[in-house]
mmCIF file of C-alpha atoms in Angstrom:
data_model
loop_
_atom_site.group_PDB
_atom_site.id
_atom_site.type_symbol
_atom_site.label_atom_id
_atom_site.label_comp_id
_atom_site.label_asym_id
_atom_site.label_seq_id
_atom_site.Cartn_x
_atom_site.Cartn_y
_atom_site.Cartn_z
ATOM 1 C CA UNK U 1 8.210 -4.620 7.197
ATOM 2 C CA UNK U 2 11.028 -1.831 6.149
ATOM 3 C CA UNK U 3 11.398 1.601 6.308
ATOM 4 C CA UNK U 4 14.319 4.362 6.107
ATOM 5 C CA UNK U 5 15.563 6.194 9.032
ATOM 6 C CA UNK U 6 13.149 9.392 8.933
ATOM 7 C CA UNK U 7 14.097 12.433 7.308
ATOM 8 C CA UNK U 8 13.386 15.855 8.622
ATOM 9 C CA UNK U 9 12.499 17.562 5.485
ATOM 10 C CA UNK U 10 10.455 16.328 2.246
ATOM 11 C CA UNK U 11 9.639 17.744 -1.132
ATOM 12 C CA UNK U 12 5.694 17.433 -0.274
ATOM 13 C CA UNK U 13 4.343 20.658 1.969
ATOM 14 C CA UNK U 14 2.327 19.885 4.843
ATOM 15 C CA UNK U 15 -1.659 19.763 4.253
ATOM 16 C CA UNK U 16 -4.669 20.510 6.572
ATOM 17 C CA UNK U 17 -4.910 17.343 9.030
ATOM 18 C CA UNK U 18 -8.485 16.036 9.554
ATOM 19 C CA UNK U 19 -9.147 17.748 13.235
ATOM 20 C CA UNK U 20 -9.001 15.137 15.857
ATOM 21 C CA UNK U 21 -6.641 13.151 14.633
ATOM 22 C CA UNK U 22 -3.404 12.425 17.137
ATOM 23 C CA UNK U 23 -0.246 14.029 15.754
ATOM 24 C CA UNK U 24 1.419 12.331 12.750
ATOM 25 C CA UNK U 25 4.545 10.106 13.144
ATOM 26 C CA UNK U 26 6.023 7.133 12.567
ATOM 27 C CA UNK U 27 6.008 3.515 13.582
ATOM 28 C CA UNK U 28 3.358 1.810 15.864
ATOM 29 C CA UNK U 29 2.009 3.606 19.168
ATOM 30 C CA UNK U 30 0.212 2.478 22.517
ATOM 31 C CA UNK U 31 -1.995 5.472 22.820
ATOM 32 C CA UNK U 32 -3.374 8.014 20.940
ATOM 33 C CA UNK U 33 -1.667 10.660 22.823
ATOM 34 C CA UNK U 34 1.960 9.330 21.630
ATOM 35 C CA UNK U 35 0.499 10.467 17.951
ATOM 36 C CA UNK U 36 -0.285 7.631 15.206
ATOM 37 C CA UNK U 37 0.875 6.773 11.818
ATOM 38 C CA UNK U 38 -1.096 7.087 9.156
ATOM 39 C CA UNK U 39 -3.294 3.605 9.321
ATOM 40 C CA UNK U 40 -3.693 4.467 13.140
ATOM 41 C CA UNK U 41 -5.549 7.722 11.916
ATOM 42 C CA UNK U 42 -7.855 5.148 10.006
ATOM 43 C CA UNK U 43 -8.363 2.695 12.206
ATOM 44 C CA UNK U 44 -10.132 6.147 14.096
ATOM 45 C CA UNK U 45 -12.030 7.873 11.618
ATOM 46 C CA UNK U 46 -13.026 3.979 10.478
ATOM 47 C CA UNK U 47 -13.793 2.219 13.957
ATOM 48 C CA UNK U 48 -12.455 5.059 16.330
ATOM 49 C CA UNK U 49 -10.574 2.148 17.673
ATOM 50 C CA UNK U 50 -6.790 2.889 17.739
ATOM 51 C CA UNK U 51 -5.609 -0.274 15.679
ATOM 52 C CA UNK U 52 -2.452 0.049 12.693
ATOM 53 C CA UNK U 53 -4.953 -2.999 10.772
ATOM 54 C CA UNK U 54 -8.695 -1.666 10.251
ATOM 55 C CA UNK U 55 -11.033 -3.882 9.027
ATOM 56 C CA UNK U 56 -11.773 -0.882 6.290
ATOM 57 C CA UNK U 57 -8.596 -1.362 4.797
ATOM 58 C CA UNK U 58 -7.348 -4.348 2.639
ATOM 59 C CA UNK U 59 -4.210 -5.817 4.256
ATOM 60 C CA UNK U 60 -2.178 -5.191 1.173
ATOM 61 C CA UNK U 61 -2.687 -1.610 0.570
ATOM 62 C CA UNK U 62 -2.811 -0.917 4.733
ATOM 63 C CA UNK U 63 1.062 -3.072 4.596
ATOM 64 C CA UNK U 64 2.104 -0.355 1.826
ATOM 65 C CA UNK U 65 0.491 2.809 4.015
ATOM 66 C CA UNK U 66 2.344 1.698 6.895
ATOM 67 C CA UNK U 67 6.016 1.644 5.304
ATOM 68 C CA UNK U 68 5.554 4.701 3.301
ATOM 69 C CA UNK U 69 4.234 6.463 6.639
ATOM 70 C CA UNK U 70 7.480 5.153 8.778
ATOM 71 C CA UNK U 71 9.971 5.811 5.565
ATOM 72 C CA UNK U 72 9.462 9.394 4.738
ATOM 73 C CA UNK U 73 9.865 12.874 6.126
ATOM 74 C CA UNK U 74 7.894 14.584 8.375
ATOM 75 C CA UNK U 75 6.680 17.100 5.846
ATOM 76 C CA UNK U 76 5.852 14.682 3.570
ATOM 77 C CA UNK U 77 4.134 12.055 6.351
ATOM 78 C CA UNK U 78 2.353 15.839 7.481
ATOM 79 C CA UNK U 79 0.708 15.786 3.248
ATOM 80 C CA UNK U 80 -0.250 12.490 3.049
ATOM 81 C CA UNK U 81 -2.038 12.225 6.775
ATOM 82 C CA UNK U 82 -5.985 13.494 4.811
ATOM 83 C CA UNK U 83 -5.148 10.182 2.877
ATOM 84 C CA UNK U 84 -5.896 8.756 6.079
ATOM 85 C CA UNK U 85 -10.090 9.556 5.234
ATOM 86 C CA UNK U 86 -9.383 7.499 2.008
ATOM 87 C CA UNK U 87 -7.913 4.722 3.368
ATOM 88 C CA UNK U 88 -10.369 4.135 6.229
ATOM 89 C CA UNK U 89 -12.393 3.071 3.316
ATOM 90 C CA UNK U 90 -10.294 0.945 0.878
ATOM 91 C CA UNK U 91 -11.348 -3.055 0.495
ATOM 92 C CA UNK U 92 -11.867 -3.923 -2.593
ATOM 93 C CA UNK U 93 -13.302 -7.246 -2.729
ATOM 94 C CA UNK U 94 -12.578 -8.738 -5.959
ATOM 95 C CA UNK U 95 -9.440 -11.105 -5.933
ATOM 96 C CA UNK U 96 -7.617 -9.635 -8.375
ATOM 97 C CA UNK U 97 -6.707 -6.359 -6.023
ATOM 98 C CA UNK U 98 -3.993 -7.788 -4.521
ATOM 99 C CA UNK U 99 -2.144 -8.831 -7.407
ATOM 100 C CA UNK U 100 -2.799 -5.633 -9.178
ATOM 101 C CA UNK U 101 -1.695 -3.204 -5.853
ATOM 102 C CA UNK U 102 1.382 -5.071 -6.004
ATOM 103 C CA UNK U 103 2.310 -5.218 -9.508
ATOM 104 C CA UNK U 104 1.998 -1.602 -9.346
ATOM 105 C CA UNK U 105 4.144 -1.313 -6.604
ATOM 106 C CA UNK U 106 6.434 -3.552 -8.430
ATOM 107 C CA UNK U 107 6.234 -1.294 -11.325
ATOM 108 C CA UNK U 108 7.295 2.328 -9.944
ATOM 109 C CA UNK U 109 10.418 0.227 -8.407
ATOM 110 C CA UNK U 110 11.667 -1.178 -12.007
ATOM 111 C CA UNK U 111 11.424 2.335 -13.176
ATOM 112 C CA UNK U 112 13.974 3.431 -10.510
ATOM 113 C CA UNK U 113 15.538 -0.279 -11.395
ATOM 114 C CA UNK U 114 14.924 -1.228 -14.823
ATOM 115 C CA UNK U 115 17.500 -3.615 -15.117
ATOM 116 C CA UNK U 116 16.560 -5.738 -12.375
ATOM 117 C CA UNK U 117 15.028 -9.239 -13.313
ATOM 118 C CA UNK U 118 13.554 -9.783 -10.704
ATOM 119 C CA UNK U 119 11.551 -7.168 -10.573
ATOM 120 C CA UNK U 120 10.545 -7.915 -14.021
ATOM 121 C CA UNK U 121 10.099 -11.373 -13.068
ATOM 122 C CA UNK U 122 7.779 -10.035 -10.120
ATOM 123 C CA UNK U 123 5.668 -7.835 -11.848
ATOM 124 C CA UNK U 124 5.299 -10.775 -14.705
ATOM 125 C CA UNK U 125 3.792 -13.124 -11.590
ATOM 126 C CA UNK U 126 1.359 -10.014 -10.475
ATOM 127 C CA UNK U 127 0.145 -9.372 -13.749
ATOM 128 C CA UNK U 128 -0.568 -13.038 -14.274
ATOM 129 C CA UNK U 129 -2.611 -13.789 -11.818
ATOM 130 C CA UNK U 130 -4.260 -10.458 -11.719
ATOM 131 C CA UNK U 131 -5.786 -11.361 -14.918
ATOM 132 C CA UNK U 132 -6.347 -14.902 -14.051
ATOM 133 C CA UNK U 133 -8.774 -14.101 -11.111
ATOM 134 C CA UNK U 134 -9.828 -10.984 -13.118
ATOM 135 C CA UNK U 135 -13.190 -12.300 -13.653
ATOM 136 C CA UNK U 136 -12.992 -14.795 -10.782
ATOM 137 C CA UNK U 137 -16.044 -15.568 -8.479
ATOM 138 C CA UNK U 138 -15.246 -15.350 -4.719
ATOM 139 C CA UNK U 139 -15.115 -18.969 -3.847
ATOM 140 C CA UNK U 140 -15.467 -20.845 0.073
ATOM 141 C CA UNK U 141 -13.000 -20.983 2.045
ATOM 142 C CA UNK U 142 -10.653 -22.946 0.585
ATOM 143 C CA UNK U 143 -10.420 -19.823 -1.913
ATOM 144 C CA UNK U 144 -10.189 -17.631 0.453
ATOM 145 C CA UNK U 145 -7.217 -19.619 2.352
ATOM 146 C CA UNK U 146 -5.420 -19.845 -1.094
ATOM 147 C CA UNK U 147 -5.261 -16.091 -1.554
ATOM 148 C CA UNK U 148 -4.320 -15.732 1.645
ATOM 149 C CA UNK U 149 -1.778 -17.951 1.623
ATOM 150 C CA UNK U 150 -0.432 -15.874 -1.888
ATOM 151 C CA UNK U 151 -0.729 -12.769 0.235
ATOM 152 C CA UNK U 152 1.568 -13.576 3.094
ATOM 153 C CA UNK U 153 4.118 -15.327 0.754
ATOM 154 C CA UNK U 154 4.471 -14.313 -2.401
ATOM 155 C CA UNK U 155 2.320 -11.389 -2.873
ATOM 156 C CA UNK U 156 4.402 -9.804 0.713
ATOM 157 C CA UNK U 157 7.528 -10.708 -0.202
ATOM 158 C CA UNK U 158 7.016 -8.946 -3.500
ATOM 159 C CA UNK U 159 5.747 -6.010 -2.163
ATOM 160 C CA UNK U 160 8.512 -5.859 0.437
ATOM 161 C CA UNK U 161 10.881 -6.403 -2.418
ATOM 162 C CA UNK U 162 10.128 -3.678 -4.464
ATOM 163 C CA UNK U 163 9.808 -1.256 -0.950
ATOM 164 C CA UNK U 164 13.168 -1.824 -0.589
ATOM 165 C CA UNK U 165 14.315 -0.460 -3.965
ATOM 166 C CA UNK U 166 11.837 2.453 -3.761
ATOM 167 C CA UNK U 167 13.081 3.504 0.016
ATOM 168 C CA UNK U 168 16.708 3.593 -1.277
ATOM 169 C CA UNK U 169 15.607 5.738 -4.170
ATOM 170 C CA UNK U 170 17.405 9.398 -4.186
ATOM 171 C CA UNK U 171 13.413 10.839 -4.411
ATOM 172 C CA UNK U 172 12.188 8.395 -1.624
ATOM 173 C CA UNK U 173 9.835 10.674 -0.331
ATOM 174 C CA UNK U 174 8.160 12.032 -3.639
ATOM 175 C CA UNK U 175 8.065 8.503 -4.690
ATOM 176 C CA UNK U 176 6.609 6.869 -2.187
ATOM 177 C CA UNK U 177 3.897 9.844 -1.506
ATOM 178 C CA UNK U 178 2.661 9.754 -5.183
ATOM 179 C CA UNK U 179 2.815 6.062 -4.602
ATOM 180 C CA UNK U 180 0.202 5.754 -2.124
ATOM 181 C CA UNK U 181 -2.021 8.457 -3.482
ATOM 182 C CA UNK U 182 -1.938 6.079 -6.440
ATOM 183 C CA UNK U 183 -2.794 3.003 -4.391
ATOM 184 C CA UNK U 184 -5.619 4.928 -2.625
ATOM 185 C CA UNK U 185 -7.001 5.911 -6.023
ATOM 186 C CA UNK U 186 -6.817 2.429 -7.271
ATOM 187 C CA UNK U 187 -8.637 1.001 -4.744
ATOM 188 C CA UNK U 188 -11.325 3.289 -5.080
ATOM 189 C CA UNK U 189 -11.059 2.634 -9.070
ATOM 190 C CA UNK U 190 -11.659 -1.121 -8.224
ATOM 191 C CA UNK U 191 -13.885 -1.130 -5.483
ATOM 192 C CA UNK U 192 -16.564 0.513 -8.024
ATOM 193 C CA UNK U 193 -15.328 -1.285 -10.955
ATOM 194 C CA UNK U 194 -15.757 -4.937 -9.457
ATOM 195 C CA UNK U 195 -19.227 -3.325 -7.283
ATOM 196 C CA UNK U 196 -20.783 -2.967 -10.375
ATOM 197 C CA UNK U 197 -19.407 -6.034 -12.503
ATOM 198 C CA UNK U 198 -16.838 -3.946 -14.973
ATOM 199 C CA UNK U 199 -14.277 -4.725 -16.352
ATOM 200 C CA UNK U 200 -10.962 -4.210 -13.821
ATOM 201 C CA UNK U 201 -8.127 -2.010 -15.529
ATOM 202 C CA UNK U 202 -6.316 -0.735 -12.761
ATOM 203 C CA UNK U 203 -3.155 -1.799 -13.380
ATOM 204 C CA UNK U 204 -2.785 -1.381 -17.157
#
Protein backbone atom coordinates (compact mmCIF):
# COMPACT_ATOMS: atom_id res chain seq x y z
CA UNK A 1 0.00 0.00 0.00
CA UNK A 2 1.08 3.95 0.17
CA UNK A 3 1.61 6.35 2.60
CA UNK A 4 3.41 9.92 3.02
CA UNK A 5 6.57 10.39 4.83
CA UNK A 6 5.17 11.17 8.50
CA UNK A 7 4.64 14.52 9.65
CA UNK A 8 5.41 15.72 13.10
CA UNK A 9 2.50 17.89 13.67
CA UNK A 10 -1.37 17.52 12.63
CA UNK A 11 -4.44 19.66 12.86
CA UNK A 12 -6.24 16.79 15.09
CA UNK A 13 -5.15 17.04 19.09
CA UNK A 14 -4.19 13.97 20.69
CA UNK A 15 -7.13 11.92 22.53
CA UNK A 16 -7.14 9.56 25.60
CA UNK A 17 -5.53 6.12 24.29
CA UNK A 18 -7.41 2.97 25.44
CA UNK A 19 -4.85 1.90 28.48
CA UNK A 20 -2.84 -1.03 27.43
CA UNK A 21 -2.44 -0.39 24.20
CA UNK A 22 1.48 -0.27 22.85
CA UNK A 23 2.45 3.26 21.81
CA UNK A 24 1.04 4.57 18.50
CA UNK A 25 3.16 4.68 15.29
CA UNK A 26 3.47 3.85 12.04
CA UNK A 27 4.06 0.95 9.71
CA UNK A 28 4.12 -2.80 10.73
CA UNK A 29 5.96 -4.01 14.06
CA UNK A 30 7.41 -7.43 15.46
CA UNK A 31 6.44 -6.86 19.01
CA UNK A 32 4.25 -5.04 20.96
CA UNK A 33 6.92 -3.26 22.73
CA UNK A 34 8.16 -1.49 19.32
CA UNK A 35 4.44 0.25 19.57
CA UNK A 36 1.65 -0.71 16.83
CA UNK A 37 -0.33 1.06 14.27
CA UNK A 38 -3.62 1.46 14.57
CA UNK A 39 -5.03 -2.16 13.21
CA UNK A 40 -2.25 -3.70 15.52
CA UNK A 41 -4.18 -2.01 18.50
CA UNK A 42 -7.24 -4.07 17.10
CA UNK A 43 -5.97 -7.06 16.37
CA UNK A 44 -5.40 -6.72 20.63
CA UNK A 45 -8.43 -5.44 22.02
CA UNK A 46 -10.14 -8.00 19.20
CA UNK A 47 -7.99 -11.32 19.61
CA UNK A 48 -5.15 -9.86 21.92
CA UNK A 49 -3.09 -11.38 19.22
CA UNK A 50 -0.65 -8.77 17.75
CA UNK A 51 -1.70 -9.17 13.96
CA UNK A 52 -2.06 -5.69 11.36
CA UNK A 53 -5.28 -8.17 9.70
CA UNK A 54 -7.94 -9.15 12.53
CA UNK A 55 -10.46 -11.33 11.67
CA UNK A 56 -12.90 -8.43 13.29
CA UNK A 57 -12.13 -6.20 10.64
CA UNK A 58 -13.20 -6.39 6.91
CA UNK A 59 -10.07 -6.38 4.72
CA UNK A 60 -11.19 -3.29 2.92
CA UNK A 61 -11.78 -0.92 5.66
CA UNK A 62 -8.57 -2.60 7.82
CA UNK A 63 -6.39 -1.75 4.05
CA UNK A 64 -7.76 2.00 4.48
CA UNK A 65 -6.88 2.09 8.55
CA UNK A 66 -3.54 0.98 7.81
CA UNK A 67 -2.51 3.82 5.17
CA UNK A 68 -4.20 6.56 6.96
CA UNK A 69 -2.31 5.32 10.26
CA UNK A 70 1.30 5.24 8.33
CA UNK A 71 0.37 8.68 6.26
CA UNK A 72 -0.40 11.16 8.91
CA UNK A 73 1.12 12.99 11.83
CA UNK A 74 1.75 11.89 15.03
CA UNK A 75 -0.85 14.11 16.62
CA UNK A 76 -3.28 13.17 14.39
CA UNK A 77 -2.30 9.09 14.40
CA UNK A 78 -2.32 10.01 18.63
CA UNK A 79 -6.66 11.14 17.88
CA UNK A 80 -7.58 8.52 15.86
CA UNK A 81 -5.79 5.49 18.03
CA UNK A 82 -9.71 5.06 20.38
CA UNK A 83 -10.88 4.31 16.71
CA UNK A 84 -8.91 1.36 17.26
CA UNK A 85 -12.13 -0.07 19.81
CA UNK A 86 -14.33 0.57 16.67
CA UNK A 87 -12.50 -1.10 14.30
CA UNK A 88 -11.81 -4.29 16.27
CA UNK A 89 -15.41 -4.70 15.47
CA UNK A 90 -16.12 -3.71 11.81
CA UNK A 91 -17.29 -6.75 9.24
CA UNK A 92 -20.08 -6.09 7.70
CA UNK A 93 -21.25 -9.03 5.93
CA UNK A 94 -23.41 -8.00 3.20
CA UNK A 95 -21.57 -7.80 -0.27
CA UNK A 96 -22.27 -4.59 -1.08
CA UNK A 97 -19.69 -3.07 1.78
CA UNK A 98 -16.91 -3.22 -0.20
CA UNK A 99 -18.08 -1.43 -3.07
CA UNK A 100 -19.70 1.18 -0.99
CA UNK A 101 -16.28 1.76 1.49
CA UNK A 102 -14.59 2.35 -1.63
CA UNK A 103 -16.77 4.51 -3.57
CA UNK A 104 -16.64 6.64 -0.63
CA UNK A 105 -13.15 6.69 -0.54
CA UNK A 106 -13.28 7.42 -4.15
CA UNK A 107 -15.55 10.22 -3.44
CA UNK A 108 -13.62 12.53 -0.77
CA UNK A 109 -10.59 12.16 -3.46
CA UNK A 110 -12.71 13.72 -6.56
CA UNK A 111 -13.58 16.47 -4.23
CA UNK A 112 -9.86 17.32 -3.78
CA UNK A 113 -9.78 16.20 -7.75
CA UNK A 114 -12.89 16.92 -9.42
CA UNK A 115 -11.65 16.96 -12.72
CA UNK A 116 -10.20 13.67 -12.77
CA UNK A 117 -12.07 10.96 -14.92
CA UNK A 118 -10.97 8.48 -13.54
CA UNK A 119 -11.97 9.00 -10.45
CA UNK A 120 -15.34 9.64 -11.77
CA UNK A 121 -15.05 6.64 -13.76
CA UNK A 122 -14.11 4.75 -10.38
CA UNK A 123 -16.65 5.85 -8.24
CA UNK A 124 -19.28 5.12 -11.33
CA UNK A 125 -17.90 1.18 -11.10
CA UNK A 126 -18.37 1.29 -7.02
CA UNK A 127 -21.65 2.65 -7.12
CA UNK A 128 -22.70 0.08 -9.68
CA UNK A 129 -22.08 -2.78 -8.21
CA UNK A 130 -22.85 -1.57 -4.78
CA UNK A 131 -26.35 -1.45 -5.84
CA UNK A 132 -26.21 -4.53 -7.87
CA UNK A 133 -25.37 -6.83 -4.84
CA UNK A 134 -27.42 -4.39 -2.69
CA UNK A 135 -30.00 -6.90 -2.06
CA UNK A 136 -27.76 -9.85 -2.95
CA UNK A 137 -27.89 -13.23 -1.00
CA UNK A 138 -24.44 -14.49 0.15
CA UNK A 139 -23.87 -17.23 -2.31
CA UNK A 140 -21.12 -20.60 -2.04
CA UNK A 141 -18.06 -20.27 -2.74
CA UNK A 142 -17.85 -19.51 -6.03
CA UNK A 143 -19.49 -16.08 -4.76
CA UNK A 144 -17.38 -15.68 -2.35
CA UNK A 145 -14.16 -16.24 -4.73
CA UNK A 146 -15.75 -13.67 -7.18
CA UNK A 147 -15.81 -10.88 -4.62
CA UNK A 148 -12.71 -11.69 -3.65
CA UNK A 149 -11.27 -11.69 -6.70
CA UNK A 150 -13.07 -7.83 -7.20
CA UNK A 151 -11.43 -7.00 -3.91
CA UNK A 152 -7.81 -7.64 -4.67
CA UNK A 153 -8.15 -6.19 -8.26
CA UNK A 154 -10.35 -3.76 -8.88
CA UNK A 155 -11.89 -2.82 -5.70
CA UNK A 156 -7.71 -2.37 -4.28
CA UNK A 157 -6.54 -0.74 -7.00
CA UNK A 158 -9.34 1.76 -6.65
CA UNK A 159 -8.93 2.31 -3.25
CA UNK A 160 -5.17 2.70 -3.65
CA UNK A 161 -5.97 5.09 -6.42
CA UNK A 162 -7.89 7.47 -4.74
CA UNK A 163 -5.21 7.15 -1.42
CA UNK A 164 -2.87 8.50 -3.53
CA UNK A 165 -4.73 11.72 -4.41
CA UNK A 166 -5.95 12.13 -0.80
CA UNK A 167 -2.17 11.66 0.74
CA UNK A 168 -0.93 14.42 -1.65
CA UNK A 169 -3.76 16.64 -0.54
CA UNK A 170 -2.46 20.08 1.23
CA UNK A 171 -5.04 18.87 4.39
CA UNK A 172 -3.75 15.19 4.27
CA UNK A 173 -4.07 14.72 7.75
CA UNK A 174 -7.63 16.30 8.42
CA UNK A 175 -8.70 14.44 5.43
CA UNK A 176 -7.73 11.30 5.94
CA UNK A 177 -8.72 11.38 9.90
CA UNK A 178 -12.37 12.44 9.11
CA UNK A 179 -12.01 9.81 6.48
CA UNK A 180 -11.71 6.90 8.60
CA UNK A 181 -14.01 8.09 11.32
CA UNK A 182 -16.40 8.03 8.37
CA UNK A 183 -15.49 4.51 7.30
CA UNK A 184 -15.76 3.30 10.94
CA UNK A 185 -19.22 4.84 11.14
CA UNK A 186 -20.27 3.27 7.96
CA UNK A 187 -19.49 0.05 8.83
CA UNK A 188 -21.30 0.20 11.88
CA UNK A 189 -24.30 1.89 9.73
CA UNK A 190 -24.21 -1.35 7.56
CA UNK A 191 -23.44 -3.97 9.79
CA UNK A 192 -27.00 -3.15 11.52
CA UNK A 193 -28.63 -2.19 8.39
CA UNK A 194 -27.91 -5.57 6.45
CA UNK A 195 -28.28 -7.56 10.36
CA UNK A 196 -31.65 -6.68 10.30
CA UNK A 197 -32.62 -6.86 6.45
CA UNK A 198 -32.85 -2.81 5.69
CA UNK A 199 -32.38 -1.19 3.20
CA UNK A 200 -28.32 -0.22 2.74
CA UNK A 201 -27.78 3.68 2.21
CA UNK A 202 -24.42 4.18 3.24
CA UNK A 203 -23.00 5.58 0.49
CA UNK A 204 -25.71 7.93 -0.83
Amino acid sequence: MIALPGRPASVESPARLPSGLPVPARFAHLHPDDGACLMEAAGLLATGRFTDSPAGTHPALAALARVVNDSVGDDARHALWPLAADLADARPAGRAYPPLLVGMVVDAARRVRPASRRLARNGRACRRRAERLADAPAGGPSVRIADLLWWRGPGRRRLEQALRVLCAAPEADRLLSRLLRQAAAQARECGGALAAGREVHCNR
